[in-house]
Tab-separated table of C-alpha atoms in Angstrom:
chain	number	residue	atom	x	y	z
J	1	MET	CA	-88.756	-53.672	-66.941
J	2	ILE	CA	-92.384	-53.634	-68.244
J	3	PHE	CA	-92.054	-50.015	-69.090
J	4	GLU	CA	-89.433	-48.085	-71.013
J	5	PRO	CA	-87.820	-45.422	-68.789
J	6	THR	CA	-88.326	-42.800	-71.470
J	7	SER	CA	-91.932	-43.582	-72.351
J	8	ASP	CA	-94.918	-41.295	-71.594
J	9	ASP	CA	-96.481	-44.121	-69.573
J	10	TYR	CA	-93.374	-44.380	-67.413
J	11	ASN	CA	-93.157	-40.625	-66.895
J	12	LYS	CA	-96.846	-40.448	-65.870
J	13	TYR	CA	-96.360	-43.419	-63.525
J	14	ILE	CA	-93.322	-41.863	-61.812
J	15	SER	CA	-95.103	-38.498	-61.552
J	16	PHE	CA	-98.109	-39.969	-59.728
J	17	LEU	CA	-95.884	-42.016	-57.394
J	18	GLU	CA	-93.999	-38.907	-56.506
J	19	ILE	CA	-97.140	-36.894	-55.828
J	20	MET	CA	-98.651	-39.559	-53.618
J	21	SER	CA	-95.346	-40.021	-51.759
J	22	LYS	CA	-95.157	-36.311	-51.055
J	23	LEU	CA	-98.561	-36.564	-49.330
J	24	SER	CA	-97.262	-39.204	-46.899
J	25	ARG	CA	-97.782	-37.000	-43.838
J	26	LEU	CA	-101.517	-37.397	-44.404
J	27	PHE	CA	-101.056	-40.969	-43.072
J	28	SER	CA	-97.771	-41.182	-41.160
J	29	GLU	CA	-95.054	-39.135	-39.461
J	30	SER	CA	-92.365	-41.384	-40.878
J	31	ASP	CA	-89.703	-40.213	-43.352
J	32	ILE	CA	-90.370	-43.352	-45.347
J	33	PRO	CA	-92.938	-42.564	-48.140
J	34	PHE	CA	-96.322	-44.037	-47.628
J	35	ILE	CA	-97.891	-45.852	-50.594
J	36	ASN	CA	-101.141	-47.764	-50.072
J	37	TYR	CA	-101.041	-51.120	-51.848
J	38	ARG	CA	-104.407	-50.525	-53.611
J	39	PHE	CA	-103.138	-47.218	-54.916
J	40	ALA	CA	-100.032	-48.933	-56.279
J	41	GLU	CA	-102.182	-51.554	-58.057
J	42	ASN	CA	-104.670	-49.093	-59.513
J	43	LEU	CA	-101.975	-46.645	-60.579
J	44	PHE	CA	-99.978	-49.321	-62.320
J	45	CYS	CA	-103.033	-50.561	-64.228
J	46	ARG	CA	-104.023	-47.049	-65.295
J	47	CYS	CA	-100.612	-45.968	-66.505
J	48	PHE	CA	-99.683	-49.197	-68.285
J	49	ASN	CA	-103.136	-50.087	-69.582
J	50	ALA	CA	-103.136	-53.328	-67.590
J	51	GLU	CA	-106.251	-55.310	-66.641
J	52	ASN	CA	-106.806	-54.949	-62.948
J	53	LEU	CA	-107.232	-58.351	-61.244
J	54	SER	CA	-106.837	-57.158	-57.665
J	55	ARG	CA	-110.530	-57.446	-56.676
J	56	SER	CA	-110.572	-61.214	-57.164
J	57	ASP	CA	-107.499	-61.478	-54.877
J	58	THR	CA	-105.964	-64.345	-56.842
J	59	ALA	CA	-102.192	-64.824	-57.293
J	60	PHE	CA	-101.909	-61.865	-59.745
J	61	ASP	CA	-102.866	-58.243	-59.362
J	62	ALA	CA	-102.723	-57.186	-63.041
J	63	LYS	CA	-102.451	-58.597	-66.509
J	64	ILE	CA	-101.009	-57.297	-69.780
J	65	ASN	CA	-101.860	-59.637	-72.631
J	66	THR	CA	-100.658	-63.042	-71.324
J	67	LEU	CA	-98.282	-61.591	-68.725
J	68	GLY	CA	-99.418	-61.906	-65.133
J	69	ILE	CA	-98.078	-59.263	-62.744
J	70	GLY	CA	-97.873	-59.296	-58.912
J	71	ILE	CA	-97.699	-55.704	-57.656
J	72	LYS	CA	-96.198	-55.135	-54.223
J	73	THR	CA	-95.214	-52.101	-52.213
J	74	PHE	CA	-93.361	-52.414	-48.921
J	75	THR	CA	-90.606	-50.845	-46.832
J	76	ILE	CA	-87.211	-52.417	-47.250
J	77	PRO	CA	-84.828	-51.010	-44.605
J	78	ASN	CA	-81.769	-52.777	-45.887
J	79	LYS	CA	-81.411	-55.128	-48.816
J	80	SER	CA	-84.297	-57.559	-48.318
J	81	SER	CA	-87.686	-58.076	-46.763
J	82	TYR	CA	-90.085	-61.004	-46.207
J	83	GLU	CA	-93.509	-60.193	-47.637
J	84	LYS	CA	-96.810	-62.061	-47.620
J	85	ILE	CA	-97.618	-64.040	-50.749
J	86	ALA	CA	-100.392	-66.436	-49.644
J	87	GLU	CA	-102.776	-67.162	-46.758
J	88	PHE	CA	-103.933	-70.654	-45.759
J	89	ASN	CA	-106.429	-69.923	-43.008
J	90	LYS	CA	-108.955	-72.590	-44.002
J	91	LEU	CA	-106.185	-75.200	-44.231
J	92	SER	CA	-104.482	-74.287	-40.932
J	93	SER	CA	-106.026	-77.145	-38.950
J	94	HIS	CA	-104.572	-79.608	-41.438
J	95	LEU	CA	-101.183	-77.871	-41.809
J	96	LYS	CA	-100.575	-77.700	-38.016
J	97	LEU	CA	-100.534	-81.541	-37.935
J	98	LEU	CA	-97.631	-81.818	-40.356
J	99	LYS	CA	-93.995	-82.277	-39.521
J	100	PRO	CA	-91.628	-79.591	-40.823
J	101	HIS	CA	-90.552	-81.416	-44.008
J	102	GLU	CA	-94.167	-82.396	-44.770
J	103	LEU	CA	-95.315	-78.882	-44.122
J	104	ALA	CA	-92.716	-77.263	-46.380
J	105	HIS	CA	-93.705	-79.641	-49.193
J	106	SER	CA	-97.459	-79.103	-48.708
J	107	LEU	CA	-97.136	-75.317	-48.635
J	108	SER	CA	-95.081	-75.452	-51.821
J	109	VAL	CA	-97.741	-77.591	-53.550
J	110	PHE	CA	-100.608	-75.367	-52.352
J	111	ARG	CA	-98.780	-72.228	-53.436
J	112	ASN	CA	-97.999	-73.689	-56.910
J	113	GLU	CA	-101.685	-74.753	-57.348
J	114	ARG	CA	-102.933	-71.263	-56.656
J	115	ILE	CA	-100.472	-69.769	-59.166
J	116	SER	CA	-101.607	-72.373	-61.713
J	117	LEU	CA	-105.223	-71.571	-60.914
J	118	ALA	CA	-104.763	-67.863	-61.653
J	119	LYS	CA	-102.959	-68.708	-64.911
J	120	ARG	CA	-105.888	-70.865	-65.985
J	121	ILE	CA	-108.497	-68.334	-65.116
J	122	TYR	CA	-106.864	-65.390	-66.900
J	123	GLY	CA	-105.011	-67.095	-69.727
J	124	ILE	CA	-101.553	-66.198	-68.298
J	125	SER	CA	-98.376	-67.837	-69.686
J	126	GLU	CA	-95.656	-65.641	-68.140
J	127	SER	CA	-95.383	-63.789	-64.850
J	128	ILE	CA	-93.267	-61.269	-62.894
J	129	TYR	CA	-93.408	-59.221	-59.695
J	130	HIS	CA	-93.339	-55.412	-59.981
J	131	ILE	CA	-92.070	-53.914	-56.732
J	132	VAL	CA	-92.450	-50.427	-55.370
J	133	ALA	CA	-89.994	-50.591	-52.409
J	134	ARG	CA	-89.735	-47.720	-49.945
J	135	GLN	CA	-86.832	-46.401	-47.881
J	136	LYS	CA	-86.187	-43.119	-46.072
J	137	SER	CA	-86.988	-40.279	-48.528
J	138	LYS	CA	-86.808	-42.701	-51.392
J	139	ILE	CA	-88.756	-45.028	-53.713
J	140	ILE	CA	-87.042	-47.912	-55.411
J	141	LEU	CA	-88.601	-49.705	-58.401
J	142	PHE	CA	-87.583	-53.127	-59.581
J	143	GLU	CA	-88.967	-56.307	-61.073
J	144	THR	CA	-88.158	-59.871	-60.087
J	145	ASP	CA	-89.154	-63.427	-60.900
J	146	TYR	CA	-92.619	-64.776	-60.140
J	147	SER	CA	-91.566	-68.412	-59.976
J	148	GLN	CA	-93.467	-71.407	-58.749
J	149	ILE	CA	-91.678	-73.189	-55.900
J	150	ASP	CA	-89.333	-75.855	-57.238
J	151	LEU	CA	-90.690	-78.990	-55.488
J	152	ASN	CA	-87.529	-80.989	-56.258
J	153	ASN	CA	-85.271	-78.527	-54.469
J	154	VAL	CA	-87.083	-77.627	-51.271
J	155	SER	CA	-84.331	-77.679	-48.690
J	156	ASP	CA	-82.744	-76.061	-45.604
J	157	ILE	CA	-85.970	-76.580	-43.724
J	158	ASN	CA	-85.763	-74.963	-40.312
J	159	SER	CA	-88.578	-74.771	-37.767
J	160	THR	CA	-88.750	-72.360	-34.793
J	161	ASP	CA	-91.529	-71.788	-32.266
J	162	LYS	CA	-93.144	-69.179	-34.512
J	163	SER	CA	-92.091	-69.904	-38.088
J	164	LEU	CA	-90.928	-72.432	-40.701
J	165	PHE	CA	-88.113	-71.435	-43.032
J	166	PHE	CA	-87.126	-73.124	-46.315
J	167	HIS	CA	-85.866	-72.311	-49.786
J	168	ASP	CA	-85.853	-73.961	-53.237
J	169	ASN	CA	-82.487	-72.648	-54.630
J	170	ILE	CA	-84.435	-69.770	-56.219
J	171	ASN	CA	-86.129	-67.947	-53.326
J	172	CYS	CA	-86.380	-68.111	-49.550
J	173	TYR	CA	-89.711	-68.606	-47.812
J	174	LYS	CA	-91.129	-68.249	-44.278
J	175	TYR	CA	-94.382	-69.604	-42.936
J	176	SER	CA	-96.002	-68.068	-39.855
J	177	TYR	CA	-97.739	-70.683	-37.752
J	178	SER	CA	-99.998	-68.194	-35.960
J	179	LYS	CA	-101.109	-66.353	-39.072
J	180	SER	CA	-101.174	-69.413	-41.417
J	181	THR	CA	-99.367	-67.110	-43.940
J	182	LEU	CA	-96.582	-67.808	-46.362
J	183	TYR	CA	-93.933	-65.107	-46.971
J	184	ARG	CA	-91.281	-64.781	-49.632
J	185	LYS	CA	-87.944	-62.986	-49.237
J	186	PHE	CA	-87.599	-60.157	-51.770
J	187	ILE	CA	-84.031	-58.975	-52.337
J	188	LEU	CA	-83.008	-55.640	-53.891
J	189	PRO	CA	-81.243	-56.406	-57.175
J	190	ASP	CA	-78.389	-54.298	-58.620
J	191	ASN	CA	-80.530	-52.837	-61.453
J	192	THR	CA	-83.158	-50.674	-59.769
J	193	ILE	CA	-84.710	-47.276	-60.403
J	194	SER	CA	-84.325	-44.979	-57.414
J	195	ILE	CA	-86.510	-41.852	-56.950
J	196	ASP	CA	-85.709	-39.277	-54.266
J	197	ILE	CA	-88.808	-38.085	-52.442
J	198	ASN	CA	-89.252	-34.799	-50.551
J	199	ILE	CA	-92.282	-35.283	-48.291
J	200	LEU	CA	-94.486	-32.239	-47.762
J	201	LYS	CA	-94.404	-30.966	-44.172
J	202	ASP	CA	-98.061	-30.019	-44.164
J	203	PRO	CA	-100.066	-31.696	-46.924
J	204	PHE	CA	-103.359	-30.605	-45.355
J	205	GLU	CA	-102.762	-27.081	-46.665
J	206	LEU	CA	-102.554	-28.485	-50.154
J	207	LEU	CA	-105.863	-30.339	-49.631
J	208	SER	CA	-107.437	-27.047	-48.703
J	209	GLU	CA	-106.207	-25.481	-51.957
J	210	LEU	CA	-107.535	-28.451	-53.907
J	211	SER	CA	-111.055	-28.197	-52.560
J	212	ASN	CA	-112.157	-25.494	-55.013
J	213	ILE	CA	-110.574	-27.320	-57.946
J	214	ILE	CA	-112.369	-30.546	-57.060
J	215	LYS	CA	-115.755	-28.719	-57.033
J	216	GLN	CA	-115.189	-27.871	-60.747
J	217	ARG	CA	-114.383	-31.451	-61.756
J	218	ASP	CA	-116.743	-34.155	-62.963
J	219	LEU	CA	-117.770	-36.332	-60.044
J	220	ILE	CA	-119.347	-39.786	-60.192
J	221	PRO	CA	-123.012	-39.669	-59.152
J	222	ALA	CA	-123.955	-42.249	-56.567
J	223	THR	CA	-126.320	-43.867	-59.012
J	224	GLU	CA	-123.495	-44.567	-61.402
J	225	ALA	CA	-121.372	-46.519	-58.954
J	226	SER	CA	-120.407	-49.973	-60.126
J	227	SER	CA	-122.892	-52.689	-59.080
J	228	PHE	CA	-121.941	-56.187	-57.965
J	229	VAL	CA	-122.977	-59.123	-55.858
J	230	ILE	CA	-120.931	-61.996	-54.449
J	231	LEU	CA	-122.401	-65.527	-54.660
J	232	PRO	CA	-121.225	-68.595	-52.705
J	233	LEU	CA	-120.203	-71.799	-54.501
J	234	TYR	CA	-121.631	-73.761	-51.598
J	235	GLY	CA	-124.941	-74.196	-49.695
J	236	ARG	CA	-126.030	-73.884	-46.098
J	237	GLY	CA	-123.545	-75.013	-43.520
J	238	ARG	CA	-120.764	-74.125	-45.983
J	239	LYS	CA	-121.268	-77.454	-47.747
J	240	VAL	CA	-121.010	-78.300	-51.425
J	241	TYR	CA	-123.899	-80.656	-51.638
J	242	GLU	CA	-123.428	-83.891	-53.591
J	243	LYS	CA	-126.627	-83.588	-55.598
J	244	SER	CA	-127.157	-79.863	-56.154
J	245	GLY	CA	-125.290	-76.696	-56.976
J	246	LEU	CA	-121.918	-77.489	-58.488
J	247	ASN	CA	-122.887	-81.205	-58.318
J	248	GLN	CA	-126.369	-80.889	-59.908
J	249	TRP	CA	-125.269	-83.404	-62.528
J	250	ASN	CA	-125.246	-86.021	-59.756
J	251	ALA	CA	-128.910	-85.459	-58.696
J	252	LYS	CA	-131.450	-88.278	-58.882
J	253	GLY	CA	-134.603	-88.369	-60.955
J	254	ARG	CA	-134.372	-87.582	-64.662
J	255	ILE	CA	-131.272	-88.376	-66.732
J	256	ARG	CA	-128.886	-85.492	-66.349
J	257	ASN	CA	-126.133	-84.098	-68.503
J	258	ILE	CA	-122.655	-84.648	-66.987
J	259	GLY	CA	-122.082	-80.894	-67.194
J	260	GLU	CA	-125.264	-79.842	-65.397
J	261	LEU	CA	-124.659	-77.429	-62.532
J	262	TYR	CA	-125.728	-74.072	-61.167
J	263	ILE	CA	-124.249	-71.378	-58.979
J	264	PRO	CA	-126.537	-70.865	-55.930
J	265	ILE	CA	-128.223	-67.505	-55.409
J	266	PRO	CA	-129.256	-67.366	-51.716
J	267	SER	CA	-132.585	-65.637	-50.991
J	268	ILE	CA	-130.795	-62.917	-49.029
J	269	ILE	CA	-129.192	-61.741	-52.316
J	270	HIS	CA	-132.631	-61.139	-53.840
J	271	LYS	CA	-133.690	-59.459	-50.624
J	272	TYR	CA	-130.893	-56.898	-50.668
J	273	PHE	CA	-130.579	-56.669	-54.485
J	274	PRO	CA	-134.060	-57.310	-55.842
J	275	ASP	CA	-133.405	-55.666	-59.240
J	276	PHE	CA	-129.807	-56.756	-59.756
J	277	PHE	CA	-130.477	-59.738	-62.085
J	278	PRO	CA	-132.912	-59.803	-65.005
J	279	SER	CA	-136.245	-61.602	-64.532
J	280	LYS	CA	-136.307	-65.404	-64.247
J	281	ASN	CA	-135.534	-67.157	-67.553
J	282	GLU	CA	-134.589	-63.881	-69.235
J	283	THR	CA	-131.209	-64.391	-70.960
J	284	PHE	CA	-128.201	-62.141	-70.468
J	285	ASP	CA	-124.557	-62.084	-71.405
J	286	LEU	CA	-122.063	-63.383	-68.800
J	287	LYS	CA	-118.389	-62.724	-69.558
J	288	ILE	CA	-115.670	-64.861	-68.013
J	289	PRO	CA	-112.157	-63.488	-67.320
J	290	THR	CA	-110.699	-64.779	-70.567
J	291	GLY	CA	-113.225	-62.709	-72.555
J	292	GLU	CA	-115.520	-65.536	-73.627
J	293	ILE	CA	-119.211	-64.665	-73.308
J	294	PHE	CA	-121.837	-67.158	-72.154
J	295	SER	CA	-125.631	-66.955	-72.498
J	296	ALA	CA	-126.911	-67.084	-68.921
J	297	LYS	CA	-130.188	-66.852	-67.019
J	298	ILE	CA	-131.716	-67.112	-63.561
J	299	CYS	CA	-133.527	-70.388	-63.078
J	300	GLN	CA	-135.478	-72.594	-60.590
J	301	ASP	CA	-137.982	-71.676	-57.859
J	302	ASN	CA	-137.401	-68.263	-56.278
J	303	GLY	CA	-134.603	-67.609	-58.730
J	304	LYS	CA	-132.144	-69.648	-56.659
J	305	ALA	CA	-129.852	-70.713	-59.553
J	306	LEU	CA	-127.573	-69.039	-62.038
J	307	MET	CA	-127.088	-71.228	-65.122
J	308	THR	CA	-125.800	-70.968	-68.688
J	309	ASN	CA	-127.216	-72.245	-71.978
J	310	PRO	CA	-125.767	-74.653	-72.831
J	311	ASN	CA	-125.031	-75.460	-69.181
J	312	LYS	CA	-121.886	-77.275	-70.302
J	313	GLN	CA	-120.221	-73.857	-70.836
J	314	LEU	CA	-120.342	-72.993	-67.172
J	315	SER	CA	-119.334	-76.569	-66.239
J	316	ASP	CA	-116.359	-76.605	-68.623
J	317	TRP	CA	-115.128	-73.253	-67.226
J	318	LEU	CA	-115.715	-73.830	-63.523
J	319	LEU	CA	-115.440	-77.561	-62.995
J	320	ARG	CA	-112.985	-78.648	-65.738
J	321	ASN	CA	-110.760	-75.606	-66.272
J	322	ILE	CA	-110.755	-73.841	-62.888
J	323	LEU	CA	-111.257	-76.754	-60.442
J	324	GLN	CA	-109.780	-79.286	-62.862
J	325	LEU	CA	-112.247	-81.969	-61.843
J	326	ARG	CA	-112.689	-85.072	-63.929
J	327	GLU	CA	-116.141	-85.975	-65.222
J	328	LYS	CA	-118.234	-87.444	-62.421
J	329	GLU	CA	-115.753	-86.191	-59.812
J	330	LEU	CA	-117.577	-84.364	-57.060
J	331	ALA	CA	-116.793	-80.738	-56.227
J	332	THR	CA	-116.052	-80.321	-52.502
J	333	ILE	CA	-115.446	-77.488	-50.071
J	334	GLU	CA	-112.054	-79.068	-49.399
J	335	LYS	CA	-111.114	-78.565	-53.046
J	336	LEU	CA	-112.228	-74.929	-52.940
J	337	ASP	CA	-110.299	-74.266	-49.761
J	338	LEU	CA	-107.202	-75.779	-51.247
J	339	LEU	CA	-107.336	-73.379	-54.136
J	340	GLY	CA	-108.211	-70.431	-51.882
J	341	PHE	CA	-111.642	-69.386	-53.265
J	342	ASP	CA	-115.222	-70.296	-52.452
J	343	SER	CA	-117.249	-67.536	-54.088
J	344	VAL	CA	-117.751	-65.657	-57.365
J	345	ILE	CA	-118.337	-61.973	-57.975
J	346	ILE	CA	-120.943	-60.924	-60.535
J	347	ASN	CA	-120.430	-57.395	-61.889
J	348	LYS	CA	-123.362	-55.706	-63.599
J	349	ILE	CA	-122.440	-53.677	-66.692
J	350	ASP	CA	-125.999	-52.992	-67.745
J	351	HIS	CA	-129.330	-54.863	-67.708
J	352	ASN	CA	-128.136	-57.503	-70.198
J	353	LYS	CA	-124.399	-57.625	-69.609
J	354	PHE	CA	-122.572	-59.104	-66.675
J	355	THR	CA	-119.108	-60.432	-65.815
J	356	ILE	CA	-118.031	-63.232	-63.482
J	357	ASP	CA	-114.796	-63.879	-61.616
J	358	ILE	CA	-113.732	-65.910	-58.607
J	359	MET	CA	-113.350	-64.437	-55.079
J	360	LYS	CA	-111.119	-65.625	-52.229
J	361	THR	CA	-112.377	-67.816	-49.409
J	362	GLY	CA	-114.747	-66.000	-47.004
J	363	SER	CA	-115.729	-63.263	-49.464
J	364	TYR	CA	-119.450	-64.103	-49.508
J	365	GLU	CA	-119.786	-64.058	-45.738
J	366	LYS	CA	-118.049	-60.637	-45.545
J	367	PHE	CA	-120.229	-59.309	-48.336
J	368	ILE	CA	-123.474	-60.361	-46.627
J	369	ALA	CA	-122.265	-59.053	-43.274
J	370	SER	CA	-121.597	-55.651	-44.871
J	371	GLN	CA	-125.094	-55.552	-46.295
J	372	VAL	CA	-126.632	-56.471	-42.904
J	373	ASP	CA	-124.624	-53.712	-41.248
J	374	LYS	CA	-125.859	-51.180	-43.781
J	375	SER	CA	-129.458	-52.081	-43.127
J	376	LEU	CA	-129.206	-51.628	-39.339
């Protein structure tokens, strides 16, 4: 396993899992411990000093050096359970037209491309799944392979009214037609760590006792909450225009550098976050997930563009490395949907320091909708 069973990190990790499991009656009457998936991700990253990748919602939830980690928590009544590993909502209209063998192959290709995408973004060379499985009065920890689907061995393809089943001689998969979701079968191995859990009958009494302790602790003032915005990689009508945005290099007029592009900043972002970015043409640091720092600035009329200097840096990262487009190959919404992202998140560290990462398809729309709701 990632951790040594005798290490301080391991002991801390187990201790927090036990505490949260004992509080399960806050959420459920079941005898099966309740562990929220976000808690599992955040706890793992804190205890093992891993980089938390969960916000971007790519193929991996955490990273330790060049090791990518998928963190999952689920109930496993017997020896196995099918669990969600990818959604293909934006591709569902295309996928529903395919015959079972074509569908199994396409799903495998799409899943592999999303794993490869995450590896490119975060500089990952190896990967595993870390599992927090839950049974009655028990937590079971184990790790298993995080393999791409073997395209040469996709077989035993079986279609029912609701699902498509197949395997690749490594793992079994299931695709739900109605949810456009791919699942993988996780099997309990022989070498697991089992932790008995005694769930508190009335955890609300404990919360009452904690109230006075919490008052004496340092709390995060509202003004110190992390600040971020989400920007679309497309324009109005959810289109990636051929001569602007990611394809600015293709615009007419003056001679343009092949790496010229910008990330659109819709006017509504400036409306709700007028002081988020520095002033127009004021340079600031923009850190990409691998740690490289670009010199960036807000450009064009009404501050509608995020660019880097040289602009080729942003182009090499986003078009060449992430989207893997050839020079003079147009970026398209279809390409973004295939890879499962259409937005980027910009985190503000301070006035001159920002970070950038990709966000899954639909993130910008949800972000704007939440801001509109807040303003009502």
